[in-house]
Amino acid sequence: MARELDRFSRGGDLVAVLGDWTAGDGPLYRKLADAVARAVDEGALSAGRRLPSERELAKLLAVSRATVVAAYEDLEVREVLERKQGSGTRISAAARAVPADGRVNGGRAAATFQRLIDGPGSVISLACAADAGVPEVADALAEVARYDLPGLLGDPGYQVRGLSALREAVADYYSNQGLPTSPDEIMITNGAHQALVLLSEVYLRGASTVAVEAPSWQPCLDVLRDAGVGAVPVPLDDEGIDERRLAAVLAEHRPSVLYLMPTFHNPAGVLMSDRRRRRVAELAARYDVAVIEDNAYAGCTLAREGAPEIPAPLSAYLPAGVESVVVESMKAVWGGLRIGWIRGPRGLLQRCARRKALADLGGPIIEQAIAARLFPRLPEIVKTGSVERAERCDQAERLIAEHLPGWTWRTPDGGSSLWLALPERDADVFAQIALRHGVEVIPGSTMDPTGAHDNYLRLPFMQDPEVLDELVRRLADAWGDLVRHGPGEEEPRARTIV
């Protein structure tokens, strides 16, 4: 990856693989030692891997240096670590070799992915920003069972590019937004994330550089990293990606692809304005850069007076000859439906279909039939969800203003999260203290490799009201501890490790 992402390999990835290491009983040093040993056993930390110094790891984990010293001594007794003068602390060369654990080398989405694997656990996790499913899913399921199932069962069920009825519905959806589309320009995927993975495999391989927004959602950055593509970050403003900085990046780096989230950016919640979309389209044409438009949150609107009207997709502004791809999903309906899609050139979709066939032979047909039944109801579903989303957003803003004065944010145009700035504090440090108060925080450093958002965190607000109350209370307690006592937590050190 580009040098901007190298900072992630300096210790932050170690913190990510430790996960919720403070859970359970016992002294902190023993829990830390157990977490490191577990990471070695699982293959997340390999033999010879150099670990941070005691002082550096104490800072990363917001504990006292004595805690790390005791943990390292414990691990040395267990022969998990070896320490030599001049070469620092490393995982023992005798550590058992195990297969790769599936993490992206140097990636920062480990906590998000691991939470999906492990389930909710005992902490309130801010790793995912997803709404509960809407009741219309049950109605559509009943209609599929009653009217569609006999015909579906007469088909072998392997439709790699997706159910024709759903591709037709998606094509009409874009055509009605001012982006003329035919069904053969649509491919159905298992969520928007699979769409990005497929595009990285067939569209980005061989690309030297991709321009991305900063901040951006860290699983997307991990997809790019895993594809071996260099990412050049471009900052945002209140209208979307900064057009002046984008022009400079395109002129200097000549990226082959521009990856954007113009409609309710994740995590910032910004809606790119009509004027900015026109300007970005002009720059894409001038510098001959292809555009990947990720609109996974397009249906996550907020019912507010004077809310901005959502412009046509960015791809509708691009002149002929500029290649573009749109990625979207039914996140506003239910993430568990796992329905996403790619809108793009036929040749590209053909290549993506080959990769999808290799991965899963095609998506589940009944879920796609449900999605096709839901498409005519999307406007009403989005409208209803918009009211609830605005209420939860208002509640979160009231609670934070009351319990965490000094924290600042921009009320989002849409989406499901607040992008919060902590006053003069490192969010990585706060994340460790919040974890000890039962909240899993995803700090801004994982979403912006430039360091410009190290004091930010993303707070998904689509929680049950009582959970949101408890969440902010715990965050306030953690913040109080950080302000009063600082990042370190002293504890008696065991002089003899047995």
PDB file of N, CA and C in Angstrom, residues 221-263:
ATOM      1  N   LEU A 221     -11.110  -0.134   3.150  1.00  0.00           N
ATOM      2  CA  LEU A 221      -9.663   0.037   3.049  1.00  0.00           C
ATOM      3  C   LEU A 221      -8.950  -1.312   3.079  1.00  0.00           C
ATOM      4  N   ASP A 222      -9.470  -2.248   3.887  1.00  0.00           N
ATOM      5  CA  ASP A 222      -8.859  -3.574   3.942  1.00  0.00           C
ATOM      6  C   ASP A 222      -9.025  -4.329   2.624  1.00  0.00           C
ATOM      7  N   VAL A 223     -10.164  -4.135   1.963  1.00  0.00           N
ATOM      8  CA  VAL A 223     -10.355  -4.752   0.647  1.00  0.00           C
ATOM      9  C   VAL A 223      -9.292  -4.253  -0.324  1.00  0.00           C
ATOM     10  N   LEU A 224      -9.026  -2.946  -0.307  1.00  0.00           N
ATOM     11  CA  LEU A 224      -7.996  -2.378  -1.179  1.00  0.00           C
ATOM     12  C   LEU A 224      -6.621  -2.908  -0.801  1.00  0.00           C
ATOM     13  N   ARG A 225      -6.346  -2.939   0.497  1.00  0.00           N
ATOM     14  CA  ARG A 225      -5.043  -3.431   0.945  1.00  0.00           C
ATOM     15  C   ARG A 225      -4.828  -4.875   0.518  1.00  0.00           C
ATOM     16  N   ASP A 226      -5.866  -5.694   0.666  1.00  0.00           N
ATOM     17  CA  ASP A 226      -5.748  -7.100   0.318  1.00  0.00           C
ATOM     18  C   ASP A 226      -5.518  -7.288  -1.175  1.00  0.00           C
ATOM     19  N   ALA A 227      -6.001  -6.330  -1.977  1.00  0.00           N
ATOM     20  CA  ALA A 227      -5.783  -6.396  -3.429  1.00  0.00           C
ATOM     21  C   ALA A 227      -4.410  -5.866  -3.821  1.00  0.00           C
ATOM     22  N   GLY A 228      -3.658  -5.346  -2.837  1.00  0.00           N
ATOM     23  CA  GLY A 228      -2.322  -4.837  -3.120  1.00  0.00           C
ATOM     24  C   GLY A 228      -2.315  -3.493  -3.813  1.00  0.00           C
ATOM     25  N   VAL A 229      -3.395  -2.720  -3.626  1.00  0.00           N
ATOM     26  CA  VAL A 229      -3.519  -1.441  -4.313  1.00  0.00           C
ATOM     27  C   VAL A 229      -3.120  -0.307  -3.375  1.00  0.00           C
ATOM     28  N   GLY A 230      -2.357   0.648  -3.871  1.00  0.00           N
ATOM     29  CA  GLY A 230      -2.013   1.825  -3.102  1.00  0.00           C
ATOM     30  C   GLY A 230      -3.188   2.771  -2.998  1.00  0.00           C
ATOM     31  N   ALA A 231      -3.454   3.292  -1.799  1.00  0.00           N
ATOM     32  CA  ALA A 231      -4.578   4.204  -1.578  1.00  0.00           C
ATOM     33  C   ALA A 231      -4.055   5.591  -1.248  1.00  0.00           C
ATOM     34  N   VAL A 232      -4.506   6.585  -1.992  1.00  0.00           N
ATOM     35  CA  VAL A 232      -4.136   7.976  -1.737  1.00  0.00           C
ATOM     36  C   VAL A 232      -5.361   8.683  -1.177  1.00  0.00           C
ATOM     37  N   PRO A 233      -5.306   9.156   0.089  1.00  0.00           N
ATOM     38  CA  PRO A 233      -6.489   9.754   0.710  1.00  0.00           C
ATOM     39  C   PRO A 233      -6.719  11.195   0.288  1.00  0.00           C
ATOM     40  N   VAL A 234      -8.010  11.553   0.200  1.00  0.00           N
ATOM     41  CA  VAL A 234      -8.441  12.917  -0.117  1.00  0.00           C
ATOM     42  C   VAL A 234      -9.468  13.315   0.940  1.00  0.00           C
ATOM     43  N   PRO A 235      -9.313  14.475   1.591  1.00  0.00           N
ATOM     44  CA  PRO A 235     -10.233  14.845   2.673  1.00  0.00           C
ATOM     45  C   PRO A 235     -11.621  15.221   2.176  1.00  0.00           C
ATOM     46  N   LEU A 236     -12.553  15.275   3.134  1.00  0.00           N
ATOM     47  CA  LEU A 236     -13.938  15.671   2.882  1.00  0.00           C
ATOM     48  C   LEU A 236     -14.188  17.082   3.396  1.00  0.00           C
ATOM     49  N   ASP A 237     -15.236  17.707   2.876  1.00  0.00           N
ATOM     50  CA  ASP A 237     -15.799  18.886   3.505  1.00  0.00           C
ATOM     51  C   ASP A 237     -17.311  18.682   3.574  1.00  0.00           C
ATOM     52  N   ASP A 238     -18.062  19.723   3.845  1.00  0.00           N
ATOM     53  CA  ASP A 238     -19.507  19.569   4.039  1.00  0.00           C
ATOM     54  C   ASP A 238     -20.278  19.256   2.764  1.00  0.00           C
ATOM     55  N   GLU A 239     -19.626  19.325   1.597  1.00  0.00           N
ATOM     56  CA  GLU A 239     -20.293  19.000   0.331  1.00  0.00           C
ATOM     57  C   GLU A 239     -19.826  17.672  -0.254  1.00  0.00           C
ATOM     58  N   GLY A 240     -18.890  17.013   0.405  1.00  0.00           N
ATOM     59  CA  GLY A 240     -18.355  15.764  -0.120  1.00  0.00           C
ATOM     60  C   GLY A 240     -16.846  15.831  -0.228  1.00  0.00           C
ATOM     61  N   ILE A 241     -16.289  15.062  -1.142  1.00  0.00           N
ATOM     62  CA  ILE A 241     -14.844  15.046  -1.297  1.00  0.00           C
ATOM     63  C   ILE A 241     -14.359  16.440  -1.703  1.00  0.00           C
ATOM     64  N   ASP A 242     -13.250  16.876  -1.111  1.00  0.00           N
ATOM     65  CA  ASP A 242     -12.702  18.205  -1.363  1.00  0.00           C
ATOM     66  C   ASP A 242     -12.226  18.296  -2.814  1.00  0.00           C
ATOM     67  N   GLU A 243     -12.873  19.148  -3.604  1.00  0.00           N
ATOM     68  CA  GLU A 243     -12.593  19.166  -5.045  1.00  0.00           C
ATOM     69  C   GLU A 243     -11.189  19.671  -5.356  1.00  0.00           C
ATOM     70  N   ARG A 244     -10.685  20.630  -4.583  1.00  0.00           N
ATOM     71  CA  ARG A 244      -9.338  21.141  -4.851  1.00  0.00           C
ATOM     72  C   ARG A 244      -8.276  20.096  -4.536  1.00  0.00           C
ATOM     73  N   ARG A 245      -8.427  19.436  -3.405  1.00  0.00           N
ATOM     74  CA  ARG A 245      -7.457  18.389  -3.068  1.00  0.00           C
ATOM     75  C   ARG A 245      -7.569  17.204  -4.017  1.00  0.00           C
ATOM     76  N   LEU A 246      -8.798  16.899  -4.444  1.00  0.00           N
ATOM     77  CA  LEU A 246      -8.975  15.818  -5.414  1.00  0.00           C
ATOM     78  C   LEU A 246      -8.264  16.152  -6.718  1.00  0.00           C
ATOM     79  N   ALA A 247      -8.415  17.371  -7.191  1.00  0.00           N
ATOM     80  CA  ALA A 247      -7.745  17.769  -8.429  1.00  0.00           C
ATOM     81  C   ALA A 247      -6.235  17.627  -8.302  1.00  0.00           C
ATOM     82  N   ALA A 248      -5.695  18.009  -7.141  1.00  0.00           N
ATOM     83  CA  ALA A 248      -4.248  17.899  -6.926  1.00  0.00           C
ATOM     84  C   ALA A 248      -3.797  16.439  -6.909  1.00  0.00           C
ATOM     85  N   VAL A 249      -4.583  15.569  -6.249  1.00  0.00           N
ATOM     86  CA  VAL A 249      -4.230  14.143  -6.181  1.00  0.00           C
ATOM     87  C   VAL A 249      -4.291  13.509  -7.567  1.00  0.00           C
ATOM     88  N   LEU A 250      -5.326  13.829  -8.321  1.00  0.00           N
ATOM     89  CA  LEU A 250      -5.457  13.258  -9.665  1.00  0.00           C
ATOM     90  C   LEU A 250      -4.307  13.710 -10.560  1.00  0.00           C
ATOM     91  N   ALA A 251      -3.885  14.970 -10.428  1.00  0.00           N
ATOM     92  CA  ALA A 251      -2.794  15.482 -11.258  1.00  0.00           C
ATOM     93  C   ALA A 251      -1.454  14.870 -10.857  1.00  0.00           C
ATOM     94  N   GLU A 252      -1.240  14.692  -9.540  1.00  0.00           N
ATOM     95  CA  GLU A 252       0.065  14.221  -9.071  1.00  0.00           C
ATOM     96  C   GLU A 252       0.215  12.712  -9.156  1.00  0.00           C
ATOM     97  N   HIS A 253      -0.820  11.971  -8.723  1.00  0.00           N
ATOM     98  CA  HIS A 253      -0.695  10.518  -8.589  1.00  0.00           C
ATOM     99  C   HIS A 253      -1.269   9.749  -9.774  1.00  0.00           C
ATOM    100  N   ARG A 254      -2.108  10.378 -10.560  1.00  0.00           N
ATOM    101  CA  ARG A 254      -2.742   9.717 -11.713  1.00  0.00           C
ATOM    102  C   ARG A 254      -3.325   8.357 -11.337  1.00  0.00           C
ATOM    103  N   PRO A 255      -4.209   8.297 -10.339  1.00  0.00           N
ATOM    104  CA  PRO A 255      -4.807   7.009  -9.972  1.00  0.00           C
ATOM    105  C   PRO A 255      -5.662   6.470 -11.105  1.00  0.00           C
ATOM    106  N   SER A 256      -5.787   5.162 -11.152  1.00  0.00           N
ATOM    107  CA  SER A 256      -6.620   4.556 -12.192  1.00  0.00           C
ATOM    108  C   SER A 256      -8.084   4.497 -11.783  1.00  0.00           C
ATOM    109  N   VAL A 257      -8.353   4.580 -10.463  1.00  0.00           N
ATOM    110  CA  VAL A 257      -9.718   4.458  -9.964  1.00  0.00           C
ATOM    111  C   VAL A 257      -9.924   5.478  -8.849  1.00  0.00           C
ATOM    112  N   LEU A 258     -11.127   6.027  -8.794  1.00  0.00           N
ATOM    113  CA  LEU A 258     -11.564   6.901  -7.714  1.00  0.00           C
ATOM    114  C   LEU A 258     -12.704   6.205  -6.987  1.00  0.00           C
ATOM    115  N   TYR A 259     -12.518   5.910  -5.687  1.00  0.00           N
ATOM    116  CA  TYR A 259     -13.531   5.215  -4.893  1.00  0.00           C
ATOM    117  C   TYR A 259     -14.202   6.219  -3.966  1.00  0.00           C
ATOM    118  N   LEU A 260     -15.525   6.374  -4.097  1.00  0.00           N
ATOM    119  CA  LEU A 260     -16.279   7.402  -3.383  1.00  0.00           C
ATOM    120  C   LEU A 260     -17.546   6.839  -2.752  1.00  0.00           C
ATOM    121  N   MET A 261     -17.989   7.491  -1.666  1.00  0.00           N
ATOM    122  CA  MET A 261     -19.297   7.219  -1.066  1.00  0.00           C
ATOM    123  C   MET A 261     -20.089   8.526  -1.078  1.00  0.00           C
ATOM    124  N   PRO A 262     -20.660   8.910  -2.214  1.00  0.00           N
ATOM    125  CA  PRO A 262     -21.269  10.237  -2.337  1.00  0.00           C
ATOM    126  C   PRO A 262     -22.600  10.402  -1.629  1.00  0.00           C
ATOM    127  N   THR A 263     -23.344   9.327  -1.428  1.00  0.00           N
ATOM    128  CA  THR A 263     -24.679   9.441  -0.834  1.00  0.00           C
ATOM    129  C   THR A 263     -24.661   8.880   0.578  1.00  0.00           C
TER     130      THR A 263
END
